[in-house]
Short mmCIF file of C-alpha atoms in Angstrom, two decimals:
data_model
loop_
_atom_site.label_atom_id
_atom_site.label_comp_id
_atom_site.label_asym_id
_atom_site.label_seq_id
_atom_site.Cartn_x
_atom_site.Cartn_y
_atom_site.Cartn_z
CA MET A 1 -4.63 -32.40 25.49
CA THR A 2 -1.87 -29.87 24.86
CA VAL A 3 -3.26 -26.51 23.80
CA LEU A 4 0.02 -24.69 23.33
CA ASP A 5 3.46 -26.20 22.84
CA VAL A 6 6.40 -23.79 22.69
CA THR A 7 9.78 -25.32 21.87
CA ALA A 8 13.16 -23.57 22.02
CA LEU A 9 11.68 -20.11 21.41
CA THR A 10 14.56 -17.69 20.89
CA LYS A 11 14.57 -14.03 20.02
CA TYR A 12 17.70 -11.90 19.88
CA TYR A 13 17.85 -8.17 20.57
CA PRO A 14 21.04 -6.11 20.78
CA THR A 15 20.78 -5.87 24.58
CA PHE A 16 18.46 -8.74 25.45
CA GLN A 17 17.86 -12.31 24.48
CA LEU A 18 14.84 -14.51 24.96
CA ASP A 19 16.69 -17.75 25.32
CA ASN A 20 15.45 -21.17 24.38
CA ILE A 21 12.02 -20.94 26.03
CA SER A 22 10.04 -24.20 26.08
CA PHE A 23 6.76 -24.94 27.81
CA GLN A 24 3.39 -26.54 27.29
CA LEU A 25 -0.12 -25.60 28.37
CA ALA A 26 -2.63 -28.35 29.07
CA ALA A 27 -6.33 -27.81 28.31
CA GLY A 28 -8.45 -26.40 31.11
CA THR A 29 -5.59 -25.04 33.21
CA ILE A 30 -4.56 -21.60 34.43
CA THR A 31 -0.87 -20.88 34.08
CA GLY A 32 0.68 -17.88 35.75
CA PHE A 33 3.48 -16.21 33.83
CA VAL A 34 5.73 -14.30 36.20
CA GLY A 35 9.06 -12.54 36.26
CA ALA A 36 10.53 -9.15 37.09
CA ASN A 37 10.13 -6.17 34.77
CA GLY A 38 12.24 -6.71 31.68
CA ALA A 39 12.42 -10.48 32.16
CA GLY A 40 10.86 -10.97 28.72
CA LYS A 41 7.24 -11.84 29.56
CA SER A 42 5.63 -9.45 27.09
CA THR A 43 8.19 -10.38 24.44
CA THR A 44 7.31 -14.04 24.92
CA LEU A 45 3.60 -13.33 24.69
CA LYS A 46 4.09 -11.21 21.58
CA ALA A 47 6.20 -13.96 20.02
CA ILE A 48 3.62 -16.67 20.63
CA LEU A 49 0.91 -14.41 19.21
CA GLY A 50 2.90 -13.85 16.03
CA LEU A 51 3.43 -10.14 16.69
CA LEU A 52 7.19 -10.68 16.68
CA ASN A 53 9.38 -12.62 14.29
CA ILE A 54 11.35 -15.20 16.26
CA ASP A 55 14.91 -16.26 15.51
CA HIS A 56 14.47 -19.94 16.46
CA GLY A 57 11.86 -22.25 17.83
CA GLN A 58 8.52 -23.87 17.17
CA ILE A 59 5.07 -22.79 18.30
CA THR A 60 2.23 -25.28 18.06
CA TYR A 61 -1.39 -24.60 18.99
CA PHE A 62 -3.93 -27.43 19.19
CA GLY A 63 -1.39 -29.68 17.44
CA LYS A 64 -0.97 -27.31 14.48
CA ASN A 65 2.11 -25.35 13.51
CA PHE A 66 1.35 -21.68 14.25
CA PHE A 67 3.37 -20.24 11.38
CA HIS A 68 1.56 -22.33 8.78
CA ASN A 69 -1.93 -22.08 10.26
CA GLN A 70 -1.97 -18.64 11.86
CA THR A 71 -5.35 -17.50 10.58
CA ALA A 72 -7.15 -20.71 11.55
CA ILE A 73 -5.47 -20.88 14.97
CA LYS A 74 -6.39 -17.28 15.80
CA GLN A 75 -10.04 -18.29 15.52
CA ASP A 76 -9.58 -20.23 18.79
CA LEU A 77 -7.29 -17.76 20.48
CA ALA A 78 -7.83 -14.48 22.31
CA PHE A 79 -5.43 -11.94 23.73
CA VAL A 80 -6.43 -9.51 26.46
CA ASP A 81 -3.94 -6.91 27.62
CA GLY A 82 -5.29 -4.70 30.36
CA GLY A 83 -8.47 -4.07 28.37
CA ILE A 84 -8.84 -2.91 24.82
CA THR A 85 -6.44 -0.18 23.77
CA TYR A 86 -7.68 0.20 20.21
CA PHE A 87 -10.22 2.64 18.74
CA PRO A 88 -11.00 4.28 22.10
CA ARG A 89 -13.56 6.68 20.55
CA LYS A 90 -15.60 4.11 18.64
CA LYS A 91 -18.73 2.64 20.20
CA LEU A 92 -18.39 -0.89 21.55
CA ARG A 93 -21.32 -1.80 19.31
CA THR A 94 -19.36 -0.74 16.22
CA LEU A 95 -16.21 -2.53 17.37
CA THR A 96 -18.12 -5.73 18.12
CA ASP A 97 -20.00 -5.61 14.83
CA THR A 98 -16.70 -5.32 12.97
CA THR A 99 -14.79 -7.86 15.05
CA ALA A 100 -17.55 -10.48 15.03
CA ARG A 101 -17.41 -10.84 11.26
CA PHE A 102 -13.87 -12.19 11.42
CA TYR A 103 -14.85 -15.17 13.57
CA ALA A 104 -16.55 -18.20 12.09
CA ASN A 105 -17.85 -19.29 15.51
CA TRP A 106 -19.17 -15.93 16.65
CA ASP A 107 -22.06 -16.47 19.07
CA ALA A 108 -24.24 -13.34 19.25
CA GLN A 109 -26.43 -14.87 21.95
CA ARG A 110 -23.43 -15.60 24.13
CA TYR A 111 -22.13 -12.07 23.55
CA GLN A 112 -25.42 -10.62 24.78
CA THR A 113 -25.28 -12.89 27.82
CA TYR A 114 -21.81 -11.64 28.71
CA LEU A 115 -22.82 -8.01 28.13
CA GLU A 116 -25.58 -8.47 30.68
CA LYS A 117 -23.43 -10.49 33.05
CA PHE A 118 -20.65 -7.88 32.99
CA GLN A 119 -23.17 -5.00 32.95
CA LEU A 120 -21.63 -3.52 29.81
CA ASP A 121 -23.42 -0.85 27.80
CA ASP A 122 -22.37 -1.29 24.18
CA ARG A 123 -23.43 2.26 23.31
CA LYS A 124 -20.39 3.46 25.25
CA THR A 125 -16.88 3.87 23.87
CA PRO A 126 -13.78 2.22 25.43
CA HIS A 127 -12.69 5.72 26.42
CA GLU A 128 -15.76 5.98 28.68
CA LEU A 129 -15.12 2.66 30.43
CA SER A 130 -13.04 1.98 33.53
CA THR A 131 -10.02 -0.33 33.21
CA GLY A 132 -12.00 -3.19 34.74
CA MET A 133 -14.91 -2.72 32.35
CA ARG A 134 -12.54 -2.57 29.37
CA ILE A 135 -11.07 -5.91 30.41
CA LYS A 136 -14.56 -7.33 30.80
CA TYR A 137 -15.46 -6.14 27.30
CA ALA A 138 -12.31 -7.77 25.89
CA LEU A 139 -13.23 -10.98 27.72
CA ALA A 140 -16.82 -10.83 26.45
CA VAL A 141 -15.53 -10.60 22.87
CA ALA A 142 -12.99 -13.38 23.45
CA LEU A 143 -15.57 -15.71 24.94
CA SER A 144 -18.17 -14.95 22.29
CA HIS A 145 -16.03 -16.47 19.57
CA HIS A 146 -15.48 -19.51 21.79
CA ALA A 147 -11.77 -18.94 22.31
CA LYS A 148 -10.21 -22.09 23.74
CA LEU A 149 -7.09 -20.30 24.91
CA LEU A 150 -6.98 -16.88 26.58
CA ILE A 151 -3.64 -15.13 26.74
CA LEU A 152 -3.80 -12.32 29.29
CA ASP A 153 -1.07 -9.73 29.77
CA GLU A 154 -1.40 -7.98 33.13
CA PRO A 155 -5.21 -8.19 33.12
CA THR A 156 -5.55 -7.22 36.78
CA SER A 157 -3.10 -4.29 36.82
CA GLY A 158 -4.79 -1.06 37.85
CA LEU A 159 -7.86 -2.81 39.23
CA ASP A 160 -9.18 -2.37 42.75
CA PRO A 161 -9.19 -5.52 44.96
CA VAL A 162 -12.93 -6.08 44.48
CA SER A 163 -12.69 -5.97 40.66
CA ARG A 164 -9.62 -8.21 40.79
CA ASP A 165 -11.44 -10.75 42.87
CA GLU A 166 -14.39 -10.63 40.49
CA LEU A 167 -12.10 -11.23 37.49
CA LEU A 168 -10.32 -14.09 39.21
CA THR A 169 -13.69 -15.71 39.89
CA ILE A 170 -14.48 -15.37 36.18
CA PHE A 171 -11.16 -17.03 35.31
CA LEU A 172 -11.95 -19.94 37.62
CA ASP A 173 -15.40 -20.31 36.00
CA LEU A 174 -13.76 -20.34 32.58
CA ARG A 175 -11.29 -22.98 33.67
CA ALA A 176 -14.21 -25.09 34.84
CA GLN A 177 -15.65 -24.75 31.32
CA GLY A 178 -12.41 -26.12 29.84
CA VAL A 179 -10.88 -22.79 28.73
CA THR A 180 -7.10 -22.61 29.05
CA ILE A 181 -5.60 -19.40 30.44
CA LEU A 182 -2.06 -18.07 30.26
CA PHE A 183 -1.90 -15.16 32.63
CA SER A 184 1.00 -12.75 33.00
CA THR A 185 0.95 -10.59 36.11
CA HIS A 186 2.97 -8.74 38.71
CA ILE A 187 0.25 -9.22 41.31
CA ILE A 188 1.46 -12.53 42.61
CA ASN A 189 -1.36 -12.96 45.12
CA ASP A 190 -3.77 -13.30 42.21
CA LEU A 191 -1.89 -16.36 41.02
CA GLN A 192 -1.94 -17.96 44.46
CA GLN A 193 -5.73 -17.83 44.20
CA CYS A 194 -6.18 -19.36 40.79
CA ALA A 195 -3.04 -20.67 39.05
CA ASP A 196 -2.41 -24.36 38.50
CA ASN A 197 1.05 -23.89 37.04
CA ILE A 198 3.75 -21.26 37.12
CA LEU A 199 6.13 -20.23 34.38
CA TYR A 200 8.89 -18.14 35.88
CA LEU A 201 10.99 -16.08 33.50
CA HIS A 202 14.27 -14.62 34.68
CA GLN A 203 16.44 -12.46 32.40
CA GLY A 204 15.08 -14.05 29.26
CA GLN A 205 15.33 -17.63 30.52
CA LEU A 206 12.65 -19.91 31.87
CA LEU A 207 13.71 -20.63 35.43
CA PHE A 208 10.70 -22.69 36.51
CA ASP A 209 7.89 -24.49 34.74
CA ALA A 210 6.03 -26.35 37.47
CA PRO A 211 2.71 -26.77 39.24
CA LEU A 212 2.31 -24.00 41.81
CA THR A 213 2.04 -26.38 44.77
CA GLU A 214 5.09 -28.32 43.64
CA LEU A 215 7.10 -25.15 43.16
CA LEU A 216 6.24 -23.87 46.64
CA ALA A 217 7.00 -27.29 48.14
CA ARG A 218 10.52 -27.20 46.67
CA TYR A 219 11.61 -24.40 48.96
CA GLN A 220 11.26 -23.33 52.57
CA LEU A 221 11.92 -19.87 53.92
CA ILE A 222 14.73 -19.74 56.48
CA THR A 223 15.01 -16.81 58.89
CA ILE A 224 18.23 -16.32 60.90
CA THR A 225 19.82 -13.48 62.84
CA ASP A 226 23.47 -14.00 61.95
CA PRO A 227 24.68 -15.91 58.90
CA THR A 228 28.18 -16.23 60.37
CA ASP A 229 26.72 -18.73 62.88
CA LEU A 230 25.82 -21.11 60.07
CA SER A 231 27.87 -24.20 59.33
CA GLN A 232 29.43 -24.57 55.89
CA ALA A 233 26.69 -27.03 54.83
CA GLN A 234 23.98 -24.65 56.06
CA LYS A 235 25.59 -21.74 54.21
CA GLN A 236 25.58 -23.75 51.00
CA ALA A 237 21.92 -24.70 51.53
CA PHE A 238 20.93 -21.10 52.43
CA GLN A 239 20.20 -19.76 48.95
CA TYR A 240 18.97 -16.41 47.68
CA ALA A 241 19.82 -14.75 51.00
CA LYS A 242 18.64 -11.24 51.71
CA ALA A 243 18.97 -8.96 54.73
CA GLU A 244 15.67 -7.49 55.94
CA GLN A 245 14.52 -5.21 58.73
CA VAL A 246 11.75 -6.81 60.80
CA ASN A 247 10.41 -4.81 63.78
CA GLY A 248 13.64 -2.81 63.87
CA GLN A 249 15.76 -5.95 63.94
CA LYS A 250 18.05 -6.97 61.10
CA LEU A 251 17.30 -10.52 60.01
CA TRP A 252 18.58 -12.68 57.19
CA ARG A 253 16.10 -14.57 55.11
CA GLY A 254 16.77 -17.04 52.39
CA LEU A 255 15.40 -20.08 50.63
CA THR A 256 16.48 -23.63 51.05
CA GLN A 257 15.81 -26.95 49.42
CA GLN A 258 17.37 -28.76 52.39
CA PRO A 259 15.17 -27.67 55.31
CA ASP A 260 16.39 -30.53 57.51
CA LEU A 261 19.69 -28.69 57.98
CA PHE A 262 17.87 -25.94 59.89
CA LEU A 263 15.94 -25.72 63.15
CA ASP A 264 12.15 -25.89 63.11
CA SER A 265 12.03 -22.35 64.51
CA GLN A 266 14.04 -21.09 61.56
CA ARG A 267 11.79 -22.66 58.93
CA SER A 268 8.50 -21.52 57.45
CA ALA A 269 6.50 -22.10 54.28
CA VAL A 270 7.25 -19.79 51.40
CA ASP A 271 4.68 -18.00 49.28
CA LEU A 272 5.11 -17.19 45.60
CA GLU A 273 5.80 -13.50 46.11
CA THR A 274 8.54 -14.15 48.70
CA LEU A 275 10.03 -16.82 46.44
CA MET A 276 10.13 -14.38 43.54
CA VAL A 277 11.63 -11.52 45.54
CA HIS A 278 14.39 -13.74 46.92
CA ILE A 279 15.20 -15.25 43.55
CA GLU A 280 15.42 -11.82 41.96
CA ARG A 281 17.23 -10.00 44.79
CA GLY A 282 18.86 -12.63 46.96
CA VAL A 283 22.55 -13.52 46.93
CA ALA A 284 24.54 -16.67 47.64
CA LEU A 285 26.49 -16.70 50.90
CA VAL A 286 28.92 -19.22 49.47
CA ASN A 287 30.14 -19.21 45.90
CA MET B 1 -11.98 -9.49 1.54
CA LEU B 2 -15.40 -7.88 2.07
CA THR B 3 -15.10 -8.30 5.85
CA ASN B 4 -11.63 -6.75 5.74
CA LEU B 5 -12.79 -3.83 3.61
CA ARG B 6 -15.79 -3.31 5.83
CA LYS B 7 -13.44 -3.00 8.78
CA GLU B 8 -11.36 -0.42 6.91
CA PHE B 9 -14.36 1.74 6.01
CA LYS B 10 -15.99 1.49 9.46
CA LEU B 11 -12.91 1.93 11.62
CA SER B 12 -10.03 3.31 9.58
CA LEU B 13 -11.56 5.86 7.21
CA HIS B 14 -10.53 9.34 8.34
CA PRO B 15 -13.29 12.00 8.22
CA THR B 16 -11.16 14.27 6.03
CA VAL B 17 -11.17 11.75 3.17
CA PRO B 18 -14.77 12.51 2.02
CA ILE B 19 -13.95 16.22 2.29
CA PHE B 20 -10.92 15.72 0.05
CA TRP B 21 -13.10 13.76 -2.39
CA LEU B 22 -15.18 16.91 -2.80
CA LEU B 23 -12.02 18.75 -3.87
CA SER B 24 -12.45 17.03 -7.22
CA ALA B 25 -14.72 20.06 -7.74
CA LEU B 26 -11.56 22.17 -8.07
CA VAL B 27 -11.75 21.49 -11.82
CA LEU B 28 -14.56 24.07 -11.73
CA VAL B 29 -11.99 26.73 -10.83
CA PRO B 30 -11.25 28.49 -14.16
CA ASN B 31 -7.49 28.62 -13.76
CA TYR B 32 -5.96 26.15 -11.34
CA PRO B 33 -3.23 23.48 -11.47
CA TYR B 34 -5.63 20.52 -11.48
CA LEU B 35 -2.94 17.96 -10.67
CA VAL B 36 -2.80 19.45 -7.16
CA ILE B 37 -6.14 17.71 -6.47
CA PHE B 38 -4.20 14.46 -6.18
CA PHE B 39 -1.97 15.93 -3.52
CA TYR B 40 -5.08 16.36 -1.32
CA THR B 41 -5.90 12.69 -1.92
CA THR B 42 -2.51 11.68 -0.54
CA LEU B 43 -3.02 14.01 2.42
CA GLY B 44 -6.17 12.05 3.24
CA LEU B 45 -4.17 8.80 3.06
CA PHE B 46 -1.59 10.30 5.43
CA PHE B 47 -4.38 11.11 7.91
CA ILE B 48 -5.70 7.54 7.62
CA GLU B 49 -2.30 6.18 8.62
CA LEU B 50 -1.96 8.67 11.48
CA ASN B 51 -5.43 7.73 12.65
CA SER B 52 -4.52 4.04 12.48
CA ARG B 53 -1.40 4.53 14.54
CA GLU B 54 -3.15 6.59 17.22
CA ASN B 55 -5.97 4.04 17.47
CA ASN B 56 -3.69 0.99 17.67
CA ASP B 57 -5.28 -0.28 14.49
CA LEU B 58 -2.28 -2.44 13.68
CA ARG B 59 -2.38 -4.31 17.00
CA TYR B 60 -6.13 -4.80 16.59
CA SER B 61 -5.69 -6.10 13.04
CA LEU B 62 -2.79 -8.39 13.90
CA LEU B 63 -4.76 -10.07 16.68
CA LEU B 64 -7.69 -10.82 14.40
CA PRO B 65 -7.63 -14.05 12.40
CA ARG B 66 -5.74 -12.41 9.54
CA SER B 67 -2.26 -12.78 8.10
CA LYS B 68 0.17 -9.89 7.75
CA ALA B 69 -0.07 -10.18 3.96
CA ASP B 70 -3.85 -9.91 4.24
CA ILE B 71 -3.59 -6.74 6.34
CA VAL B 72 -1.33 -5.05 3.78
CA LYS B 73 -3.37 -6.19 0.79
CA THR B 74 -6.60 -4.91 2.34
CA ARG B 75 -5.05 -1.55 3.21
CA LEU B 76 -3.75 -1.14 -0.35
CA PHE B 77 -7.12 -2.14 -1.79
CA PHE B 78 -8.86 0.30 0.56
CA ILE B 79 -6.68 3.25 -0.43
CA MET B 80 -6.97 2.34 -4.12
CA ILE B 81 -10.76 2.62 -3.78
CA ILE B 82 -10.32 6.05 -2.14
CA GLU B 83 -8.03 7.16 -4.96
CA LEU B 84 -10.34 5.85 -7.67
CA ILE B 85 -13.33 7.62 -6.10
CA GLN B 86 -11.33 10.87 -6.15
CA VAL B 87 -10.48 10.38 -9.83
CA ILE B 88 -13.99 9.30 -10.86
CA LEU B 89 -15.52 12.30 -9.05
CA ILE B 90 -13.57 14.58 -11.38
CA LEU B 91 -15.74 13.36 -14.28
CA PRO B 92 -19.08 14.99 -13.29
CA PHE B 93 -17.33 18.21 -12.29
CA ALA B 94 -15.37 18.23 -15.56
CA TYR B 95 -18.69 17.83 -17.39
CA LEU B 96 -20.19 20.75 -15.43
CA ARG B 97 -17.13 22.78 -16.34
CA THR B 98 -17.81 22.31 -20.03
CA LEU B 99 -21.35 23.60 -19.45
CA TRP B 100 -20.40 26.60 -17.35
CA LEU B 101 -16.94 27.63 -18.60
CA SER B 102 -15.94 27.89 -22.23
CA ASP B 103 -12.29 28.93 -21.80
CA LEU B 104 -9.44 26.47 -21.39
CA ASN B 105 -7.48 26.39 -18.14
CA VAL B 106 -4.57 28.84 -18.62
CA ILE B 107 -2.37 26.64 -16.46
CA PRO B 108 -1.47 23.58 -18.59
CA GLY B 109 -3.61 20.51 -17.98
CA GLN B 110 -7.30 20.47 -18.79
CA ALA B 111 -10.19 18.71 -17.04
CA ASN B 112 -10.27 15.80 -19.49
CA LEU B 113 -9.61 12.05 -19.55
CA ALA B 114 -5.87 12.68 -19.82
CA LEU B 115 -5.99 14.45 -16.45
CA LEU B 116 -7.47 11.29 -14.94
CA GLY B 117 -4.72 9.15 -16.47
CA LEU B 118 -1.97 11.49 -15.33
CA GLY B 119 -3.52 11.66 -11.86
CA LEU B 120 -3.75 7.88 -11.64
CA THR B 121 -0.11 7.57 -12.68
CA LEU B 122 0.93 10.05 -9.98
CA LEU B 123 -1.15 8.24 -7.35
CA GLY B 124 0.33 4.91 -8.44
CA LEU B 125 3.84 6.32 -8.00
CA PHE B 126 2.86 7.69 -4.60
CA ASN B 127 1.56 4.26 -3.56
CA LEU B 128 4.73 2.60 -4.80
CA THR B 129 6.83 4.95 -2.64
CA PHE B 130 4.69 5.55 0.44
CA TYR B 131 3.43 2.07 1.35
CA PRO B 132 6.63 0.01 1.05
CA ILE B 133 8.43 2.59 3.23
CA LEU B 134 5.50 2.81 5.66
CA PHE B 135 5.26 -0.94 6.20
CA LYS B 136 8.94 -1.14 7.12
CA ASP B 137 7.83 0.57 10.32
CA PRO B 138 4.17 1.66 10.40
CA THR B 139 4.81 3.96 13.35
CA ARG B 140 7.07 6.21 11.23
CA ILE B 141 4.42 7.70 8.97
CA GLY B 142 6.08 11.10 8.50
CA ARG B 143 9.21 9.62 6.93
CA ALA B 144 7.18 7.59 4.43
CA TYR B 145 4.95 10.55 3.61
CA ILE B 146 7.88 12.88 2.98
CA TRP B 147 9.29 10.40 0.43
CA GLY B 148 5.82 9.92 -1.05
CA THR B 149 5.27 13.65 -1.50
CA ILE B 150 8.76 14.15 -2.94
CA VAL B 151 7.94 11.61 -5.65
CA LEU B 152 4.49 13.14 -6.14
CA THR B 153 5.92 16.67 -6.42
CA ILE B 154 8.61 15.59 -8.89
CA GLY B 155 5.87 13.82 -10.87
CA ILE B 156 3.66 16.93 -10.95
CA ILE B 157 6.61 19.15 -12.01
CA LEU B 158 7.56 16.64 -14.71
CA VAL B 159 4.03 16.50 -16.11
CA GLU B 160 3.70 20.30 -16.06
CA THR B 161 7.07 20.56 -17.81
CA LEU B 162 5.92 18.10 -20.49
CA PHE B 163 3.00 20.40 -21.21
CA PHE B 164 5.59 23.05 -22.16
CA ILE B 165 8.12 20.94 -24.05
CA SER B 166 6.21 17.99 -25.54
CA PRO B 167 4.15 18.66 -28.71
CA PHE B 168 1.99 15.60 -27.88
CA PHE B 169 1.09 17.03 -24.48
CA GLN B 170 0.61 20.55 -25.89
CA THR B 171 -1.55 19.52 -28.82
CA ASN B 172 -3.42 16.41 -27.77
CA LEU B 173 -3.71 16.53 -24.00
CA ASN B 174 -3.98 20.24 -23.25
CA ASP B 175 -7.27 20.63 -25.04
CA LEU B 176 -10.96 19.83 -24.70
CA ALA B 177 -11.74 19.43 -28.41
CA PRO B 178 -13.41 16.08 -29.33
CA LYS B 179 -10.81 15.40 -32.05
CA HIS B 180 -8.24 14.65 -29.33
CA PHE B 181 -10.55 12.29 -27.48
CA MET B 182 -8.71 9.12 -28.52
CA ALA B 183 -5.29 10.43 -27.39
CA GLN B 184 -6.78 11.53 -24.10
CA PHE B 185 -8.68 8.25 -23.66
CA LEU B 186 -5.49 6.27 -24.28
CA THR B 187 -3.62 8.45 -21.78
CA GLY B 188 -6.38 7.75 -19.29
CA PHE B 189 -6.19 4.02 -19.98
CA VAL B 190 -2.39 3.89 -19.73
CA GLY B 191 -2.66 5.83 -16.45
CA LEU B 192 -5.14 3.26 -15.14
CA VAL B 193 -2.80 0.39 -16.09
CA LEU B 194 0.17 2.16 -14.47
CA PHE B 195 -1.92 2.83 -11.35
CA PHE B 196 -2.80 -0.85 -10.94
CA GLY B 197 0.75 -1.94 -11.83
CA CYS B 198 2.40 0.43 -9.34
CA SER B 199 -0.12 -0.48 -6.63
CA HIS B 200 0.48 -4.19 -7.25
CA PHE B 201 4.22 -3.72 -6.72
CA ALA B 202 3.52 -1.45 -3.75
CA ASN B 203 1.57 -4.34 -2.21
CA TYR B 204 4.38 -6.80 -3.03
CA PHE B 205 7.16 -4.71 -1.44
CA ALA B 206 5.02 -3.50 1.49
CA THR B 207 4.09 -7.11 2.35
CA ARG B 208 7.75 -8.19 2.21
CA HIS B 209 8.70 -5.36 4.56
CA PHE B 210 5.79 -5.94 6.92
CA GLU B 211 6.56 -9.66 7.27
CA HIS B 212 9.85 -8.64 8.93
CA TYR B 213 8.29 -6.00 11.17
CA ASP B 214 8.03 -6.67 14.92
CA ALA B 215 4.80 -5.14 16.20
#
């Protein structure tokens, strides 16, 4: 079942354009949303949440047009952005009591369960909570109204490795329960642990929309000492090249989709972070 | 609507608003420009909007299962309740004034039903100016408030001037005698109608502006 279907989403700004973005999210999957700063990730998330007016495109949740059914759709949707940023001096208890009344499916029992599980004290204010605890509170609220889709903007930023690991475990549990997660992050390692699919945004355009394993299988990392030694065919296959210093030695690294052109010793598997860095910063040796 | 209003009172009401409500007691001051009371009301509304901005109220509200039109309508309804409480609270203090003070206010404008009508008209005009400008960009509260207070100030000056130049205002409204009750009651009623009319259009224009706003 398709939970979210975005078609030809376009938003114009004077100096930036979110250009014709299309993707789908299947139920019970975790999708990583990546891209460099300024690529348009937050703009995309805001647009699909209805915080921005879009210039073109269609957004469909659970088979319903978002613009005509916004209120009903938001009952099954939750957005978490680095923990709650609103009403920092109000008690969690007050915030929950107010928020709960807006959701037809609010489950007070489930909320209590998550409070205990996340060790949250609802007599505290958001201001008194750490970043990790604020995110957990936002998740507790989201899960207590039985959100079927969680949209998370940088949920693990500013968290220590232990808290990040804990959150990722929670995400995996939620996926097992059938919850769909769209997860924007700069911490690429987190996605390697839990993402099924990757959406890669580059300068306002969707560069990749693929399963993580398939995306990583498309490329191999090639390491060479001197690009002038390469044949013309190898130069053309040696994409997103970048000079790097490794143990005091200058090496050239790049990505290829034609690994057979290179020696076994020059080839290695690529991880998502390396792929992203090379795509963003690498250059073509041959135009 | 009740859930929305409950949210406004629990999360968005600024603590100065109840203090400003108590300023309805200024009608007990023997000689005071009573229309200024309504300026304090608008100051409370300004603080509510500042409070909302600093607490990310808009982001919170937009992520709840609510439409933009619903957010604007609730906010307008919420502030109308605040304004009506301010106006209604003048009544008991005006009654106490009649018990404790026998002289008329030297400054034109008495603590009577006409004052309520004139106040409601001024608040309606403030709403019609402040909220449509505010919802063009809810982060720019100062700009909207400056325009709102300009309209309010012009309104107050105009009403005070009418007390000097209009025989109807001088004779029928600037008095506490029972024989002018009907004129003052009608002024109060017309003020109430204008208040609701202006606030309705404030909601209409504010919603139109807010629909185009990118949060």
